Each structure stands twice: as C-alpha cells, then as structure tokens.
Short mmCIF file of C-alpha atoms and ligand atoms in Angstrom, two decimals:
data_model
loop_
_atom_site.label_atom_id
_atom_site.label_comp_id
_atom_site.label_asym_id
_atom_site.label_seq_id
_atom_site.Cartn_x
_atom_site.Cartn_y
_atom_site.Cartn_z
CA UNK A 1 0.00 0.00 0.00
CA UNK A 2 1.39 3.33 -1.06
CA UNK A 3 2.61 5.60 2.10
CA UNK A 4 0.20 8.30 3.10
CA UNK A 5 1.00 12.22 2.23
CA UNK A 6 -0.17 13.02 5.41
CA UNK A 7 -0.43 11.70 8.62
CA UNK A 8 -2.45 12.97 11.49
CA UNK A 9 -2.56 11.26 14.86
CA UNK A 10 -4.66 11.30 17.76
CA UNK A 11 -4.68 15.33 17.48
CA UNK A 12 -5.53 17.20 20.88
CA UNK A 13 -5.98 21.41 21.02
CA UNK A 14 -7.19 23.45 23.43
CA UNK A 15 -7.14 27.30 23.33
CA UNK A 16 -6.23 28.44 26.09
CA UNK A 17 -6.68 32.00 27.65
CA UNK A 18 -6.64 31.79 31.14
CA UNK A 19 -9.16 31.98 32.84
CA UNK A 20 -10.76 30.68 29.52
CA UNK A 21 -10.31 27.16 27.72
CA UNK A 22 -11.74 26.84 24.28
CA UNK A 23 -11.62 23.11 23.51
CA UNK A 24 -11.17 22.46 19.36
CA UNK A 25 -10.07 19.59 18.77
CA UNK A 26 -10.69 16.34 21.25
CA UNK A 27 -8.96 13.43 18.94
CA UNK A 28 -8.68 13.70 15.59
CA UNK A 29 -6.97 11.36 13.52
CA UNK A 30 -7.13 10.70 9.77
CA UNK A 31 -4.82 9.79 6.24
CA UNK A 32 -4.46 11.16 3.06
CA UNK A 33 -3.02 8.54 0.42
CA UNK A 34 -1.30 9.68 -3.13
CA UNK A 35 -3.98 10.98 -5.91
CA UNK A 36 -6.92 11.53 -2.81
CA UNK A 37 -9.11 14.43 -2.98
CA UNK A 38 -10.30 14.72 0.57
CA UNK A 39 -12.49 17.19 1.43
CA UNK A 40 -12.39 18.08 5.54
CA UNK A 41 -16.13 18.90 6.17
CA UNK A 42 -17.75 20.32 9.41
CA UNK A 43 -20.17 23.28 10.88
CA UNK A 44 -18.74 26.41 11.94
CA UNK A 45 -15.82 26.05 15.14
CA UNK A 46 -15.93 22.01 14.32
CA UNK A 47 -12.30 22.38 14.29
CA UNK A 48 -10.97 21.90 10.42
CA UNK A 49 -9.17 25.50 10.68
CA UNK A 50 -7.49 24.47 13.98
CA UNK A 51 -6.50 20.93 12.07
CA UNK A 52 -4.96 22.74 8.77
CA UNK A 53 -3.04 25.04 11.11
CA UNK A 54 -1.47 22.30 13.32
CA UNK A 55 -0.62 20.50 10.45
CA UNK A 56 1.28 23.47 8.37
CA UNK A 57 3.30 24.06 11.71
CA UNK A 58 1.32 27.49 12.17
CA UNK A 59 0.21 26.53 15.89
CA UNK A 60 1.03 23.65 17.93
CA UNK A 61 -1.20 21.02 19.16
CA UNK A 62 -1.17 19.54 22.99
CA UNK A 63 -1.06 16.31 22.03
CA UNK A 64 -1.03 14.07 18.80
CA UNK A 65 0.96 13.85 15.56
CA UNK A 66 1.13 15.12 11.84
CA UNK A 67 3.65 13.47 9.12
CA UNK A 68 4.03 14.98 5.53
CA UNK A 69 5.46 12.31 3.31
CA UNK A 70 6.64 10.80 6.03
CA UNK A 71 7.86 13.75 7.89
CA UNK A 72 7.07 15.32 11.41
CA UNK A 73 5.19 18.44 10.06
CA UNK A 74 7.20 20.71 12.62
CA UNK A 75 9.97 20.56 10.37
CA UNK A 76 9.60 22.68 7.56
CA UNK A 77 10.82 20.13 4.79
CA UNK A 78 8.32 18.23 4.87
CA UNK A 79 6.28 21.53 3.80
CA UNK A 80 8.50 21.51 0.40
CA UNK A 81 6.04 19.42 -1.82
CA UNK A 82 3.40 21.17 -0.80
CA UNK A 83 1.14 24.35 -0.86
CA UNK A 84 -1.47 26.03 0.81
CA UNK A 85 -3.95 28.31 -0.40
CA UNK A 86 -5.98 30.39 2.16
CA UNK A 87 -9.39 31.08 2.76
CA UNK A 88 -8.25 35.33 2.49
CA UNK A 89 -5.59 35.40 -0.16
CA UNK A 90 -3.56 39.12 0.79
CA UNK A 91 -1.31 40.43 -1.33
CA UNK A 92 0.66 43.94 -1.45
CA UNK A 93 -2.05 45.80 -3.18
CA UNK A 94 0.71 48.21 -5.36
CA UNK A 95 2.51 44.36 -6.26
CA UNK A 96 1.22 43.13 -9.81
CA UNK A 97 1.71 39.72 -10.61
CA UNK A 98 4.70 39.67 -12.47
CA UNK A 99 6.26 40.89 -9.50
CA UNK A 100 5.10 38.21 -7.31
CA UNK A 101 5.53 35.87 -9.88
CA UNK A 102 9.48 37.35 -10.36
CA UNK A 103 9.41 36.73 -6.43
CA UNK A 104 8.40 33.18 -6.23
CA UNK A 105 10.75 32.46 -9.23
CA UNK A 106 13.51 33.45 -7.04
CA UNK A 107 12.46 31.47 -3.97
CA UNK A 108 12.42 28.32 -6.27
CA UNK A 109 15.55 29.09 -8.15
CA UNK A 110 14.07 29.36 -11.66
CA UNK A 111 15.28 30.88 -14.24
CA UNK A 112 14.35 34.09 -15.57
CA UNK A 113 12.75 32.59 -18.88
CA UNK A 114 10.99 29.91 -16.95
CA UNK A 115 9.43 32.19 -14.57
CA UNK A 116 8.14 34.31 -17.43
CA UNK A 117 6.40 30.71 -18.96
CA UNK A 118 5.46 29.03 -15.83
CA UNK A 119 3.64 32.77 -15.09
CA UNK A 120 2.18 32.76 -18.75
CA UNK A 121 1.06 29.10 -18.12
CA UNK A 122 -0.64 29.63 -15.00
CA UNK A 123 -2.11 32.73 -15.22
CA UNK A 124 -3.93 31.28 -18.69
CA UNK A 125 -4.82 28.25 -16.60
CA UNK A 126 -6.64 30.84 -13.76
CA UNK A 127 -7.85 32.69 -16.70
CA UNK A 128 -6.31 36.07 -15.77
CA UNK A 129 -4.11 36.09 -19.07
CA UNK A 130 -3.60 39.75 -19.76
CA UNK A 131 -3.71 40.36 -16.23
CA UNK A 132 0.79 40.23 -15.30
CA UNK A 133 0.76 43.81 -15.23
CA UNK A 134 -1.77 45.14 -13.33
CA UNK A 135 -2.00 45.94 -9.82
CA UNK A 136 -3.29 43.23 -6.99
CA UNK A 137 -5.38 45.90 -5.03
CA UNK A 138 -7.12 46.47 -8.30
CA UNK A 139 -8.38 42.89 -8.34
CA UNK A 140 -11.75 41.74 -7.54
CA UNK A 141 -11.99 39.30 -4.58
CA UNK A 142 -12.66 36.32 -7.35
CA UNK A 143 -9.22 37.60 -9.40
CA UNK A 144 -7.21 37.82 -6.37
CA UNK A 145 -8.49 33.91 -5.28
CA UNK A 146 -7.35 32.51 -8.86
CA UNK A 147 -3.99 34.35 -8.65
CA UNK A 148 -3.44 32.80 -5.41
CA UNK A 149 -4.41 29.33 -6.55
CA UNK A 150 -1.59 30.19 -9.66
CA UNK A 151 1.00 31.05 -7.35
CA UNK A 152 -0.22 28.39 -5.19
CA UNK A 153 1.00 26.29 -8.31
CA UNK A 154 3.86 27.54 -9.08
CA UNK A 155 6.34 24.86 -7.92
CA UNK A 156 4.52 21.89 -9.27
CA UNK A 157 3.70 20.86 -5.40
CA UNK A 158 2.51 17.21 -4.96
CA UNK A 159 -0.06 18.48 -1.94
CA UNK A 160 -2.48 20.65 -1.92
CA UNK A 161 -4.02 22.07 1.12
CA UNK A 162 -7.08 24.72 0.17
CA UNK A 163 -9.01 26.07 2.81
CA UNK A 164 -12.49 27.52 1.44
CA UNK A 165 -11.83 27.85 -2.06
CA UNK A 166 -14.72 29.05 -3.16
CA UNK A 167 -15.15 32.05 -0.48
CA UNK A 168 -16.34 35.25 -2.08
CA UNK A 169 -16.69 34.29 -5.71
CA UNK A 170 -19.09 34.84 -8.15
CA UNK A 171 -20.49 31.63 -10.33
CA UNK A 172 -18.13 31.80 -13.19
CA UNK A 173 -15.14 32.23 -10.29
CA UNK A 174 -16.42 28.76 -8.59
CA UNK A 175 -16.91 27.19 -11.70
CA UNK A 176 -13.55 28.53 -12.86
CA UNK A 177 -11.92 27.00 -9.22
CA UNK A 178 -13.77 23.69 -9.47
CA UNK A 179 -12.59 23.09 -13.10
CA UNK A 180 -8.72 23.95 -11.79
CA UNK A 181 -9.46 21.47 -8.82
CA UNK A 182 -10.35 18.89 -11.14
CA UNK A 183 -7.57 19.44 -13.54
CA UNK A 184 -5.49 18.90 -10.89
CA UNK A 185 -6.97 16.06 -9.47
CA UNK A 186 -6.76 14.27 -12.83
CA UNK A 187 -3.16 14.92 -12.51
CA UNK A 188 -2.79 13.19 -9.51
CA UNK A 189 -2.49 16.26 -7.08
CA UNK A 190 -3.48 15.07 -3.54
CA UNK A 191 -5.55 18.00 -2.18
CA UNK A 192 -6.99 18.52 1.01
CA UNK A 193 -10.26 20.74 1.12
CA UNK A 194 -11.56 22.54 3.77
CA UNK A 195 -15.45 23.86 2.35
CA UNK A 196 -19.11 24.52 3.54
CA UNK A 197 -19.58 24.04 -0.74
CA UNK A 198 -21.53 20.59 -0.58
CA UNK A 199 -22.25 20.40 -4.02
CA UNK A 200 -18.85 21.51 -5.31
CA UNK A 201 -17.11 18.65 -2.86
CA UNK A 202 -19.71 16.29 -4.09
CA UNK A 203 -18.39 16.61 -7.67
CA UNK A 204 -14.47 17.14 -6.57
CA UNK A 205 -14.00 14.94 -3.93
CA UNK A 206 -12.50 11.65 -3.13
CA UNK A 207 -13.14 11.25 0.31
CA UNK A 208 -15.50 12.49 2.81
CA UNK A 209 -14.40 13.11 6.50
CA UNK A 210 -16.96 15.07 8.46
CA UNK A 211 -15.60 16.89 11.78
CA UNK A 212 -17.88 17.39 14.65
CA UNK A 213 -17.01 19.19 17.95
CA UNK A 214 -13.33 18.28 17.42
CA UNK A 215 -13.93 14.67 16.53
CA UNK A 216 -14.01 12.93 13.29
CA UNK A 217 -17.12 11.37 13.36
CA UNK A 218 -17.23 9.97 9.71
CA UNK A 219 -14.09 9.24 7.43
CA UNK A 220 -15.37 7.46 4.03
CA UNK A 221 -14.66 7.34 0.39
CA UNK A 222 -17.45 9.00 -1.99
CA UNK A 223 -18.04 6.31 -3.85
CA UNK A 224 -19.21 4.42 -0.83
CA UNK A 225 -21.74 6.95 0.30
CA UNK A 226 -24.77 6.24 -1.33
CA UNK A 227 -26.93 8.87 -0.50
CA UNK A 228 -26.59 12.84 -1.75
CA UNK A 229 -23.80 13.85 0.15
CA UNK A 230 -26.04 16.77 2.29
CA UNK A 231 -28.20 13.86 3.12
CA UNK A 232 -25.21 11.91 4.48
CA UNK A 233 -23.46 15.13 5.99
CA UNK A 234 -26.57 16.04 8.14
CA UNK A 235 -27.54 12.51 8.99
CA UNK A 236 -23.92 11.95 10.51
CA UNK A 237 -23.99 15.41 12.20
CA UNK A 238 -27.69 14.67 13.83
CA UNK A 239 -27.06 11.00 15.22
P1 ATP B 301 -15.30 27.53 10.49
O1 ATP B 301 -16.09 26.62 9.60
O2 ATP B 301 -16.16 28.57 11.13
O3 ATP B 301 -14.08 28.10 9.82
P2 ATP B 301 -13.67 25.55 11.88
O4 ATP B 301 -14.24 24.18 11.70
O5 ATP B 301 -12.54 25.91 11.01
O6 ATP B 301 -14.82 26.63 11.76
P3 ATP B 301 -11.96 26.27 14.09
O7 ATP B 301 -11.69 27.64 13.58
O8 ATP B 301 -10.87 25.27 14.03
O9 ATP B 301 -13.28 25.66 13.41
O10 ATP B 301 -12.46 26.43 15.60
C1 ATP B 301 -12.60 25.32 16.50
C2 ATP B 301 -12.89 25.87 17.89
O11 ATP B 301 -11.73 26.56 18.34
C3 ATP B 301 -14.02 26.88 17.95
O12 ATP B 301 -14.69 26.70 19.18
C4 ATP B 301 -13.33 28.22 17.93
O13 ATP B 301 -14.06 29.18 18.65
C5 ATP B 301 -12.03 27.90 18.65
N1 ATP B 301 -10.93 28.75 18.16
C6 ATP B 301 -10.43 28.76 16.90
N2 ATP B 301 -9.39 29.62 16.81
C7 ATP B 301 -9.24 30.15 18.04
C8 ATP B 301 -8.34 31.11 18.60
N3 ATP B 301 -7.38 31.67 17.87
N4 ATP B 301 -8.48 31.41 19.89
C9 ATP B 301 -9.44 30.85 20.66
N5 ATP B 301 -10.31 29.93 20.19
C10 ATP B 301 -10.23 29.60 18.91
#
C-alpha cells in the first residue's frame, strides 16, 4: 500500500486564555493517500481551521501527531512538496503579478525565462491572461483567489491544502476554481479541502471526512456513500 501524504494522529488542542479554555479539537486522527481528494467537512468552530493550522506548523497542538510524506510536520521540509492556499488570499495591493511571480521564481531558483512561462502558463490556466501587469489591489476578490491558486501552483507541489476555495466568488469564479481542482486532481495532485460548498465537494471529492465538535465522526470514500452527500453530511452530524 502506497505511504500516506499526510499523517495525522490522535490530534488534541485546546485554546487556552486563562481563565478561559476553548476546547477544538478532542482526537482527531485521519490519512491522506497519493492521488486523494479529501475534502475536511464540518459546521462552523468544528475544528478543520485548527487541524490545517497544526498541520502546516502554524500553531502547535497539545497532544497528537502530523507526518508529511513521512515527515514530522514541525519541520519545515516536509512543507516543500506542498502548498497552501488560504481562505483570504492578501497580497501587497501596489505588487502586480509579475512581481510576485518574479518573487516566487527566485524562492524556487528558476530561471528568468521559466518564470516568465510558468507565469504565462498559469495565469492562462486561472484565466487572468492579460492580467501580469496590473496591480493586486485592483483585483476583484474572485481575481485575487485565482492568482493565489496560480501562485499556489507555481512549484509543481505534490499536496495541496485549500481552505475555502470558493469564499467570495461569483459563479463563473467557482466554476472557474472547481474546473482547476479537477484538472489537478486528474493529474494526480493530492488535495486537502476545507469547504461549507456541498455540491462543489460532491463533484471534486475523493473522500468524505466530516468533523464534529473536534472529533471525526465519519471518514469514508465517496463512492461508498450512497446517499446525496447533504443527506449523508446532516444525517452523521444529527445521530
Ligand atoms: P469555520 O467553519 O467557522 O471556519 P472551523 O471548523 O474551522 O470553523 P476552528 O476555527 O478550528 O473551526 O475552531 C474550533 C474551535 O476553536 C471553535 O470553538 C473556535 O471558537 C475555537 N478557536 C479557533 N481559533 C481560536 C483562537 N485563535 N483562539 C481561541 N479559540 C479559537
């Protein structure tokens, strides 16, 4: 059986503020295998923010584990095959994307020339061809998504951790996201989806875990559940 891309492990957080304690996350555990679109599902506070965060080494958890290919997540290799795409994209509003672009090609070590085509490529994949010149805060909230999702692309990662994709945009912005995500996915991207979107994770997804009050209380592949998936999400948050 092929090694999972990520790991997590009897996961245990509790925000604390003294005199307060905000429990999030009681045990979670779950794996993502190569090629799995999995979409992390759950009401509001469930906990799926607090799990992405642990796992990209942004906060720490009390107790519990998370591996990237095979690598304690604290260390920030094991980030190196993979990007994440937030729910609020910001950007230098007077930065165009060229410049970021220019950026990020430096980071990687690319070459001039194949920053300039990797841009070309990706913008025309986002649809915002035309668009290397002009400045971010001049983008709509839609534009600005799809130019994160580009430069979320940039260095080819294996992983790909998106939390709310489809926050803020107009039809033709989802539809433009979704048809990205499932590019990707036919590549064999492994993804990791954090969304309220029930219909777009029905169509994208691979796998279904639903978190509830910091638990995972359902972890199954799609084409196992055999109801709509808002049927299945509600019935498993009810019982
Ligand atoms: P949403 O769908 O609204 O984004 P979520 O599933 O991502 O919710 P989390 O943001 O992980 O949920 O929140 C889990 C619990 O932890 C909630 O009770 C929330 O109030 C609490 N929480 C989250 N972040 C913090 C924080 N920085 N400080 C204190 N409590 C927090």
């Amino acid at each position: 059986m092929d090694k999972p891309v990520l790991k997590v492990k009897n996961l245990k957080k509790t925000y604390k503020f003294v005199p307060h304690y905000i429990p999030a996350l009681s045990d979670v555990s779950f794996d993502i295998f190569p090629g799995e679109v999995v979409a992390l599902l759950g009401l509001n506070g469930a906990g799926k923010t607090t799990t992405v965060k642990i796992i990209l080494n942004f906060i720490s958890a009390d107790s519990g584990e998370t591996e990237i290919f095979g690598v304690d997540s604290r260390f920030s290799i094991s980030r190196e095959r993979l990007s994440y795409l937030p729910e609020k994209i910001s950007l230098q509003e007077e930065l165009t994307p060229s410049e970021l672009f220019e950026f990020l090609g430096r980071v990687f070590n690319y070459s001039e020339t194949e920053t300039k085509q990797k841009m070309e490529y990706l913008l025309e994949f986002v649809k915002l061809n035309g668009k290397e010149n002009l400045m971010c805060g001049k983008f709509s909230k839609g534009m600005l998504q799809r130019l994160g999702l580009a430069m979320a692309l940039f260095h080819n990662p294996e992983f790909l951790i998106l939390d709310e994709p489809l926050t803020g945009l107009d039809p033709l912005g989802m539809r433009m996201v979704e048809d990205v995500i499932i590019e990707k996915k036919k590549e064999g991207i492994t993804m990791l989806i954090c969304s309220h979107e029930l219909d777009f994770i029905e169509r994208t997804a691979s796998k279904i875990i639903i978190l509830h009050e910091g638990k995972v209380l359902s972890n199954f592949a799609k084409k196992d559940i055999s109801v709509p998936l808002k049927d299945f999400f509600f019935k498993v948050i009810a019982e």
